[in-house]
Coordinates of C-alpha atoms in Angstrom, one line a residue:
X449 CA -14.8 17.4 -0.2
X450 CA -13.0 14.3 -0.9
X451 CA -15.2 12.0 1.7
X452 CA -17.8 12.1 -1.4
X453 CA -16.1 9.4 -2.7
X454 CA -17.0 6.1 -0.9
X455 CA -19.7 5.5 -3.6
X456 CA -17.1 4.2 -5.9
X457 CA -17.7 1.4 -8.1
X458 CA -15.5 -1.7 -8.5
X459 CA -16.4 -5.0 -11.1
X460 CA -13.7 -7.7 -12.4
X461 CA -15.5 -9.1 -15.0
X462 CA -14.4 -12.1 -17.5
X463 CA -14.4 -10.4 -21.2
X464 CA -13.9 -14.4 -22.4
X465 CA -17.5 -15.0 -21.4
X466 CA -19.9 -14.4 -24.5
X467 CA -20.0 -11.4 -26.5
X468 CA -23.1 -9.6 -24.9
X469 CA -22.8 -7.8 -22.1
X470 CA -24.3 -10.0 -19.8
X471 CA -24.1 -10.5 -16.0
X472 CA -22.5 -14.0 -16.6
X473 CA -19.3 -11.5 -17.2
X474 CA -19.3 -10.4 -13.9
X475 CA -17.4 -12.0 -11.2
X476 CA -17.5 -9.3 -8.4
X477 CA -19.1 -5.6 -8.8
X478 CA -19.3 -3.3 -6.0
X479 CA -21.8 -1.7 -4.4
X480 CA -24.0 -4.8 -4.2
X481 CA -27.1 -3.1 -3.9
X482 CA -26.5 -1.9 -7.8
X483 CA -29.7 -3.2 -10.0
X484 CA -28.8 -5.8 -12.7
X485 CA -29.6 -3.2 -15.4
X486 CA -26.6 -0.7 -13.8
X487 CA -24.3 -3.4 -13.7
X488 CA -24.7 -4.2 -17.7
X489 CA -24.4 -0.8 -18.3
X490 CA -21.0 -0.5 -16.3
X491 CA -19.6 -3.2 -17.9
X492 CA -20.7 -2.2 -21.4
X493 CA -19.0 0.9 -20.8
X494 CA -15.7 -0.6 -19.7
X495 CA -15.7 -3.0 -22.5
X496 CA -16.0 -0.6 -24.8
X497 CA -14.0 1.4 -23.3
X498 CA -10.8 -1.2 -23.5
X499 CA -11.9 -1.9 -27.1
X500 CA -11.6 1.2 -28.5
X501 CA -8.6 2.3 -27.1
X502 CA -6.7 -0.8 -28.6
X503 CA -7.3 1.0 -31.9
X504 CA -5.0 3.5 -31.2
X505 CA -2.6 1.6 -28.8
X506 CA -2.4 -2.6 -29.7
X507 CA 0.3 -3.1 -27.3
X508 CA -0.4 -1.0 -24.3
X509 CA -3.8 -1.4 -22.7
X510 CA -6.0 1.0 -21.3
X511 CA -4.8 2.2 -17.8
X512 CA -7.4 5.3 -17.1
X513 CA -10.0 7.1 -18.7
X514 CA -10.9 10.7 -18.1
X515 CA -14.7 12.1 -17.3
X516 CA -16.0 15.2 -16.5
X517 CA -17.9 13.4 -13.5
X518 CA -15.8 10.1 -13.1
X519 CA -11.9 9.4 -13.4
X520 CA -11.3 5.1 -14.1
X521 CA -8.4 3.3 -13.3
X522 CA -7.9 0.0 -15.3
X523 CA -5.9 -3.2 -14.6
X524 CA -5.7 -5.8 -16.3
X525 CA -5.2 -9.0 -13.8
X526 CA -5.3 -11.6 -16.1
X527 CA -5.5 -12.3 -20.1
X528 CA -8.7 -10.7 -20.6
X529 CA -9.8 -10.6 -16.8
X530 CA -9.9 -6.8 -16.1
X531 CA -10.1 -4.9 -12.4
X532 CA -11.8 -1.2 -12.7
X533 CA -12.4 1.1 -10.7
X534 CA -14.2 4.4 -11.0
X535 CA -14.3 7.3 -8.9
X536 CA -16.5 10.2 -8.5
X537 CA -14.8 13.5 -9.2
X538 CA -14.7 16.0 -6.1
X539 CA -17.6 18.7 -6.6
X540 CA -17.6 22.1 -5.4
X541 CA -20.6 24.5 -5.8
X542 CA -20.3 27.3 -8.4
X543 CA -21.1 30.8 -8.5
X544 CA -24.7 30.7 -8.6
X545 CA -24.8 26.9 -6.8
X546 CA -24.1 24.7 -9.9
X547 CA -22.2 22.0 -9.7
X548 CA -18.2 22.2 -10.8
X549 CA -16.7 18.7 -10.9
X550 CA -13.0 19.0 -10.1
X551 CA -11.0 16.7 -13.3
X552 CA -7.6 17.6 -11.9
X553 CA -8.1 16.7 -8.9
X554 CA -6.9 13.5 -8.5
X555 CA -4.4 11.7 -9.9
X556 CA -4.5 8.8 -12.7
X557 CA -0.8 6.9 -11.4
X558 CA -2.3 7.0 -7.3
X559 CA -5.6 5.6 -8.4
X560 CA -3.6 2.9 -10.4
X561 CA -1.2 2.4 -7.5
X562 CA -4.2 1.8 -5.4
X563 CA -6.2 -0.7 -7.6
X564 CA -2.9 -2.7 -7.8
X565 CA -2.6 -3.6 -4.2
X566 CA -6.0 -4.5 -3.4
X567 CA -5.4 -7.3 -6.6
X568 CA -2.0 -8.2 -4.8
X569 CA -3.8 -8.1 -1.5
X570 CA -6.1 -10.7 -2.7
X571 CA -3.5 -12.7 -4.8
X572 CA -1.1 -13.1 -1.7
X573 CA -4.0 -14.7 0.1
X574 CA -5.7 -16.5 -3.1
X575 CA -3.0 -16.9 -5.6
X576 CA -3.8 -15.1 -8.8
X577 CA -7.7 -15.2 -10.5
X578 CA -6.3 -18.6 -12.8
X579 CA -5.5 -20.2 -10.2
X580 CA -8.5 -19.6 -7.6
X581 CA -10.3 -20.1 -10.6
X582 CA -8.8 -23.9 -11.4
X583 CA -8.5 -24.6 -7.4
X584 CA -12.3 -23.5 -6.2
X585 CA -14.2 -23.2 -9.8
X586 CA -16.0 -19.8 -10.7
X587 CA -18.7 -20.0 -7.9
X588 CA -15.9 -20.1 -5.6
X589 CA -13.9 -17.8 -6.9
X590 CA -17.1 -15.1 -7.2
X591 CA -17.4 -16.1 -3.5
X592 CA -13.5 -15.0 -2.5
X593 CA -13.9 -11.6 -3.9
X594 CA -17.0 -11.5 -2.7
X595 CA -15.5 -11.9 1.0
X596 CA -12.0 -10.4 0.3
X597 CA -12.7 -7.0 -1.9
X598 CA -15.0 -5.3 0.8
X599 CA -12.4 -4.6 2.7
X600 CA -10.1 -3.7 0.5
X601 CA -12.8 -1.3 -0.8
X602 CA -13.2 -0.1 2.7
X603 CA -9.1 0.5 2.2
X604 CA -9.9 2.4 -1.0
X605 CA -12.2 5.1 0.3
X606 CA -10.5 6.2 3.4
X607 CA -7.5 6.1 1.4
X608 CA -9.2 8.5 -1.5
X609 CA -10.6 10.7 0.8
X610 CA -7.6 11.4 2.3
X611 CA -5.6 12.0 -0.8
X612 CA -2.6 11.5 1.8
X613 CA 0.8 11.6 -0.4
X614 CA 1.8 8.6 2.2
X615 CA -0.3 6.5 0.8
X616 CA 1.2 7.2 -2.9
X617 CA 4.4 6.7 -1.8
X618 CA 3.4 3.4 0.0
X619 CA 6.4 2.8 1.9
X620 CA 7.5 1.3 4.5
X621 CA 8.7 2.3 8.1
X622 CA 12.0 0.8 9.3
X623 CA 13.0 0.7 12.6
X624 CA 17.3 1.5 13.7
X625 CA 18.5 -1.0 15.7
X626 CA 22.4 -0.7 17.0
X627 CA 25.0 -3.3 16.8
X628 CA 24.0 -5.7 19.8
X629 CA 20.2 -5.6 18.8
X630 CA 20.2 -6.3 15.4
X631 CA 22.6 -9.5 16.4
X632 CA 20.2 -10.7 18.3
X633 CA 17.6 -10.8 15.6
X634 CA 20.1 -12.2 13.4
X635 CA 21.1 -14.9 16.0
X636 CA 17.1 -15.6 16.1
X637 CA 16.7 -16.0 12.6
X638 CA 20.0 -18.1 11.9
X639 CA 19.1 -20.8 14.8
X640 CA 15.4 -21.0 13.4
X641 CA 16.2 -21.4 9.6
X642 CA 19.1 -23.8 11.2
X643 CA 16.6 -25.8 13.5
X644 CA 13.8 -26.0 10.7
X645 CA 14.7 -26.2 7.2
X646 CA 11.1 -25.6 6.1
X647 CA 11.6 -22.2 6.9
X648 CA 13.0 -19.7 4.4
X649 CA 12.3 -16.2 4.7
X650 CA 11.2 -14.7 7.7
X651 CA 10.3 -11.1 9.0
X652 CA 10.2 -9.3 12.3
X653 CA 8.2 -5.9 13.1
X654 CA 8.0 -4.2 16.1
X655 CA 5.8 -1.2 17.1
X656 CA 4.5 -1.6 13.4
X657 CA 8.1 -1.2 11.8
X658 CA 9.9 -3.4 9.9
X659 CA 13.0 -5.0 11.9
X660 CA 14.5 -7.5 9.6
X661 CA 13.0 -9.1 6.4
X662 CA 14.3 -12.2 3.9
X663 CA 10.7 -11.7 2.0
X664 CA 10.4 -10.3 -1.7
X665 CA 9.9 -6.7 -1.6
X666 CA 6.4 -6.4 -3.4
X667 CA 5.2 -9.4 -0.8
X668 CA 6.3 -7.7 2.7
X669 CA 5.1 -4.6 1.7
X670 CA 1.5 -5.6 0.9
X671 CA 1.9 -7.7 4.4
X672 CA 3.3 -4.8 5.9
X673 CA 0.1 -2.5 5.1
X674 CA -1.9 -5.3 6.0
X675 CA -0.6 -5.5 9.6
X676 CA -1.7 -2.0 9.5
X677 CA -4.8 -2.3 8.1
X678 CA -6.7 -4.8 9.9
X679 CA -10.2 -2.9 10.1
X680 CA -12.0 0.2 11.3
X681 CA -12.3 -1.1 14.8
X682 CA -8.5 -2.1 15.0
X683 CA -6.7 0.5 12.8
X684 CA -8.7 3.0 15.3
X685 CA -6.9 1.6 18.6
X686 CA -3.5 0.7 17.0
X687 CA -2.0 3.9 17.8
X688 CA -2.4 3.4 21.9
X689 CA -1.9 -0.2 21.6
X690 CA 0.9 -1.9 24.1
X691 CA 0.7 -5.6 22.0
X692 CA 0.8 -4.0 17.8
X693 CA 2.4 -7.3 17.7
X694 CA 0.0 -9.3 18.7
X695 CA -2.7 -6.9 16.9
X696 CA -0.5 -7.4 13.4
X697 CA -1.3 -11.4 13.6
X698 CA -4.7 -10.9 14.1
X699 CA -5.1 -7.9 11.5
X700 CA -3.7 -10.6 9.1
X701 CA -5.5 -13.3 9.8
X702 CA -8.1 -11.1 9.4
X703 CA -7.5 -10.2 5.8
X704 CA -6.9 -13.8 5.5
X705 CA -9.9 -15.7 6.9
X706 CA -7.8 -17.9 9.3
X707 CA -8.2 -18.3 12.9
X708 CA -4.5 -19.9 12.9
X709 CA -1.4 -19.8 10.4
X710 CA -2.7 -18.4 6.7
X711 CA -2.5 -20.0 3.4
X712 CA -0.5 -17.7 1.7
X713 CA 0.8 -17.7 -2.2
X714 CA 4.4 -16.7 -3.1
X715 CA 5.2 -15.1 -5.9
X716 CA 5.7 -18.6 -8.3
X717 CA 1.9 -19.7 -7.0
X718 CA 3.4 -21.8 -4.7
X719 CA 1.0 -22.3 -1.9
X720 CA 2.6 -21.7 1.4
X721 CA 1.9 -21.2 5.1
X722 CA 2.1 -18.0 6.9
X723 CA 3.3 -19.0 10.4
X724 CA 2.4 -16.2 12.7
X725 CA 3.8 -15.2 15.9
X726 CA 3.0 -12.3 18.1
X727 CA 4.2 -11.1 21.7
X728 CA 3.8 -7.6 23.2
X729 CA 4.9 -5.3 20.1
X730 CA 6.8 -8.1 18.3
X731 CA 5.3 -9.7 14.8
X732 CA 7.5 -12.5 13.9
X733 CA 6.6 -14.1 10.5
X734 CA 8.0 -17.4 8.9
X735 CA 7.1 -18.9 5.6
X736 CA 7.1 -22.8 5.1
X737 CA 6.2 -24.7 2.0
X738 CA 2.6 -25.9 2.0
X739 CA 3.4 -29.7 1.5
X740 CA 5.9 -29.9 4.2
X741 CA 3.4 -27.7 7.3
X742 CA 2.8 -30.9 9.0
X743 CA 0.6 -30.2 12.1
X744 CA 3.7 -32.2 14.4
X745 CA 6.4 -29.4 13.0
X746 CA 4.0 -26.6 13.3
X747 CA 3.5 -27.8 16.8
X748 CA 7.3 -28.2 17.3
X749 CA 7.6 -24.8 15.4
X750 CA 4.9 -23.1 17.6
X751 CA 7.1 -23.9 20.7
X752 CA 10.6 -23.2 19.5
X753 CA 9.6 -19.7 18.1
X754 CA 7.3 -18.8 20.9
X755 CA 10.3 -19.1 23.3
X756 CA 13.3 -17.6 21.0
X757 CA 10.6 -14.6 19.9
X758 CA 9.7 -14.1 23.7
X759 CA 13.4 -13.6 24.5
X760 CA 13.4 -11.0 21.8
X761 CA 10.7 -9.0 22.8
X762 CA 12.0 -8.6 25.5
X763 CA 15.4 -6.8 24.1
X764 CA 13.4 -4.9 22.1
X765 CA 10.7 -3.7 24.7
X766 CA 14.3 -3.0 27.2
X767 CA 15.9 -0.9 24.3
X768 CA 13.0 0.6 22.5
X769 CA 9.9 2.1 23.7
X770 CA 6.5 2.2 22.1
X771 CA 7.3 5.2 19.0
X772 CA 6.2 8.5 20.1
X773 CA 5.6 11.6 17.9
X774 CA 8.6 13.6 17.8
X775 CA 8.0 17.4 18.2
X776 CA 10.2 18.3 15.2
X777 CA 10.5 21.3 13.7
X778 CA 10.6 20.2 10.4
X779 CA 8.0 18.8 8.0
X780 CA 9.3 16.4 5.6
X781 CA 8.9 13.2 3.9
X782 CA 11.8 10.7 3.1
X783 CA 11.4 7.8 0.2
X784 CA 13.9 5.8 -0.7
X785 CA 12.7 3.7 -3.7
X786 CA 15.0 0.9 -3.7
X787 CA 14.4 -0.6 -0.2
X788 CA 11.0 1.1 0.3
X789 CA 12.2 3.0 3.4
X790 CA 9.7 6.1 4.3
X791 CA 10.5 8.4 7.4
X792 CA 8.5 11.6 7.8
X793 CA 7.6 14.1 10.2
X794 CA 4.0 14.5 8.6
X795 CA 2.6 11.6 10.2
X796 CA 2.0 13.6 14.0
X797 CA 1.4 17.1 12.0
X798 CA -1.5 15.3 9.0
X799 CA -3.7 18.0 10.8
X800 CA -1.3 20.7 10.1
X801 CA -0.8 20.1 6.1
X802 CA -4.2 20.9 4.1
X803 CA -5.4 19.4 1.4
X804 CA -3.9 22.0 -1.1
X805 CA -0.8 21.0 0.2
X806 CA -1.3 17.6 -0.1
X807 CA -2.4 17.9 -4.0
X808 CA 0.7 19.6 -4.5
X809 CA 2.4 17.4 -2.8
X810 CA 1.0 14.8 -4.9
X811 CA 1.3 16.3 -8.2
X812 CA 4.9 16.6 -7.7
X813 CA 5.0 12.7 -7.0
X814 CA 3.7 12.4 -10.0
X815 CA 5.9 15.0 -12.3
X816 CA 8.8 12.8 -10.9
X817 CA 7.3 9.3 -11.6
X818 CA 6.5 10.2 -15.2
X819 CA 9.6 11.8 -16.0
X820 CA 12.6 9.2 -15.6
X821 CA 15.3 11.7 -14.5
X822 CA 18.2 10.8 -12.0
X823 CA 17.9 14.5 -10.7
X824 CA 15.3 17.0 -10.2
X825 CA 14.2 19.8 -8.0
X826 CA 10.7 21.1 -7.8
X827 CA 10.3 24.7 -5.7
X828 CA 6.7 25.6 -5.5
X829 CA 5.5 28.9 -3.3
X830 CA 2.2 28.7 -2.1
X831 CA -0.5 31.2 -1.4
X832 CA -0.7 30.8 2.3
X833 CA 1.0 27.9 3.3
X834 CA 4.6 28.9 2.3
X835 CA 7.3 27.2 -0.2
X836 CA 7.2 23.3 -0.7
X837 CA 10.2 21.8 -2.3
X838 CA 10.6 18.7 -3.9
X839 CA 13.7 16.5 -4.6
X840 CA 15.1 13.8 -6.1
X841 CA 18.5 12.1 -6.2
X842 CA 18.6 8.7 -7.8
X843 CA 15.9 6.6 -6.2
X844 CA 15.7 8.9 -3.1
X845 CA 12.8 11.6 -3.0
X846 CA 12.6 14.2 -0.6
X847 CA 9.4 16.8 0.2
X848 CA 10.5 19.6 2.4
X849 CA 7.8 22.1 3.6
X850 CA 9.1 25.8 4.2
X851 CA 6.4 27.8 6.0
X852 CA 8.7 31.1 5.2
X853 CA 6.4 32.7 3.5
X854 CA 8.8 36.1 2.7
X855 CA 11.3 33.9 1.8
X856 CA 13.2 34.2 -1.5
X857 CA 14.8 30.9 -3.7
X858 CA 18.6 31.4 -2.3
X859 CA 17.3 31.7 1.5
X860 CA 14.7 28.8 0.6
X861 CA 18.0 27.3 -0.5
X862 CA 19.8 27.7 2.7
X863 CA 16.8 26.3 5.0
X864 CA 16.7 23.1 3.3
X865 CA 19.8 22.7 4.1
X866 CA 19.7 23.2 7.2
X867 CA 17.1 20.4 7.0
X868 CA 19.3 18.3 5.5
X869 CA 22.1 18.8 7.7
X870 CA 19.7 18.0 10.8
X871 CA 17.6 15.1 9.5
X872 CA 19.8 13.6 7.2
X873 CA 23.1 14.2 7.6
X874 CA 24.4 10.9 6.2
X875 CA 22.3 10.4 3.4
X876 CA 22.8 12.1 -0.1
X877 CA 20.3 13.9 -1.6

């Protein structure tokens, strides 16, 4: 029902351009093959839209609007620079074969969630919209959206169809190391960083989890979805893949438009390179100032790193094998919002969990994102597909699905935590 949706619309449009609505307001609208008159009218509607809610809220923009056919999601990127998008409602066929357009059905923080990182996608590869626009002047800048927000758009709709509470949570999967390991990446990064100055933060991933990162949080999780993320033809062959590491470079320069090391922006605009490495199911990333990446210590870099990453890979491939699928008996999902950290047993079952389980899934994301507490315990029965309990303990969030179907509160009680005592034994939630 949800793979309806790839026909969604996308514009950024400048609201400093002229007061008609015009096409000149327009920097990037999506689909392309939209007539000019469509367009006008989509950005009319926004506009007015934006305005007219600032009557009744000045200081808080408008975020998402509500249709009976469409649900928006609104972000402002820049003073008076706004990112939409709208999405068609899910329809089902009534009792005698009208349509019935589903409102509920999707959610107003996921679609925001999602809007936001394809905008950081592009700003971490493009520095914010004032900035491309000073550095490559509006043609240029309609041109980089023009390249970059397909594929992000591509993101979006496989993403919306799938309604996956994964992608809500957007986390990110770490990989245990013991002792001896996890001295040997920090004895890699210390003799870099030593050896080149240039270099500040670094990250390492291996099998497509995260290893070790000095990166802000926001900016090695939207590079860590973009190592995932590379394209349809990629992201289809990841799974089976003996080099992810190697796939990870090329998925971001990809995203990036570089056959070598990416121009990347930090979070102060800075303008930096991205300087990749890949061996086997290593990703080693380094970040060096812009005005310092000269070709000789790229060169010198190149060699150093390819050696001291080489050795790694090849304590990593000895200790750890490519990540199989688990046969648990348990269905979970693990969040921990302060470092990001996401482990569940849903990503080897997504054929197992239906979509009513997934809104629900969803909706309780939501209750516990809108309502601030410390603590709080959602228990849900469902019709067919048993209990589905949600938790949360400070910044950690736990689904647990029960498929006990017979099952009262106290023995719900009792298997979760027997769940807990498995799976997560020294965690507190």
């Amino acid at each position: 029902m949800l793979r309806s949706l790839v026909g969604s619309e996308m514009c950024i449009r400048d609201r400093y351009k002229g007061d008609d609505c015009n096409l000149e307001k327009l920097l990037f609208f999506y689909p392309e093959d939209c007539d000019d008159n469509q367009k006008k009218d989509r950005v009319g509607c926004c506009e007015a839209l934006v305005n007219f809610t600032k009557v009744f809220s000045p200081d808080k923009p408008c975020s998402a609007v509500h249709l009976e056919k469409q649900r928006h999601a609104y972000l402002e990127c820049a003073p008076g620079v706004w990112c939409v998008l709208e999405v068609n409602n899910p329809v089902d066929a009534g009792a005698e074969g009208e349509a019935m357009y589903q409102e509920e059905e999707l959610d107003d923080l996921w679609l925001q969630s999602l809007l936001k990182q394809s905008y950081d996608f592009f700003r971490l590869f493009h520095g914010n919209l004032s900035q491309c626009w000073e550095r490559m002047g509006e043609d240029g800048l309609r041109s980089a959206l023009a390249n970059f927000m397909p594929r992000c758009i591509g993101i979006l709709a496989d993403q919306i169809s799938q309604y996956n509470v994964l992608n809500s949570l957007d986390g990110i999967t770490y990989l245990p190391v013991d002792k001896q390991v996890f001295l040997s990446i920090q004895y890699v990064v210390n003799i870099i960083e030593s050896s080149f100055e240039e270099v500040k933060p670094c990250a390492f991933i291996y099998d497509d989890q995260l290893v070790w990162s000095g990166f802000e949080q926001d900016m090695i999780r939207n590079l860590y979805h973009m190592c995932l993320h590379g394209g349809p033809s990629i992201d289809s062959s990841r799974h089976k893949s003996a080099q992810k590491g190697v796939d990870a470079a090329s998925s971001l320069r990809t995203w990036s438009g570089c056959q070598e090391h990416p121009t990347m922006y930090d979070d102060d605009g800075n303008e930096c390179i991205l300087f990749l490495c890949g061996i086997g199911q290593v990703l080693a990333m380094f970040q060096l100032p812009r005005a310092q990446a000269t070709d000789a210590l790229l060169l010198s870099l190149n060699e150093y790193v390819m050696t001291e990453v080489g050795n790694l890979a090849k304590i990593m491939a000895k200790n750890y094998g490519p990540a199989a699928g688990s046969d648990e008996p348990w269905k979970y999902i693990y969040f921990n919002q302060m470092n990001l950290a996401l482990k569940t047993s849903l990503a080897q079952k997504a054929g197992a969990v239906t979509p009513a389980v997934m809104r629900t899934l969803n909706e309780m994301l939501a209750h516990f994102e809108r309502n601030q507490l410390d603590n709080a315990e959602i228990c849900v029965r469902q019709q067919k597909d048993g209990w589905i309990v949600g938790r949360k303990s400070n910044e950690r969030l736990l689904f647990a699905l029960l498929e006990s179907k017979s099952s009262t509160l106290a023995e719900i009680s009792e298997d979760l935590d027997q769940l807990l005592f498995k799976c997560f034994n020294n965690i507190f939630i």
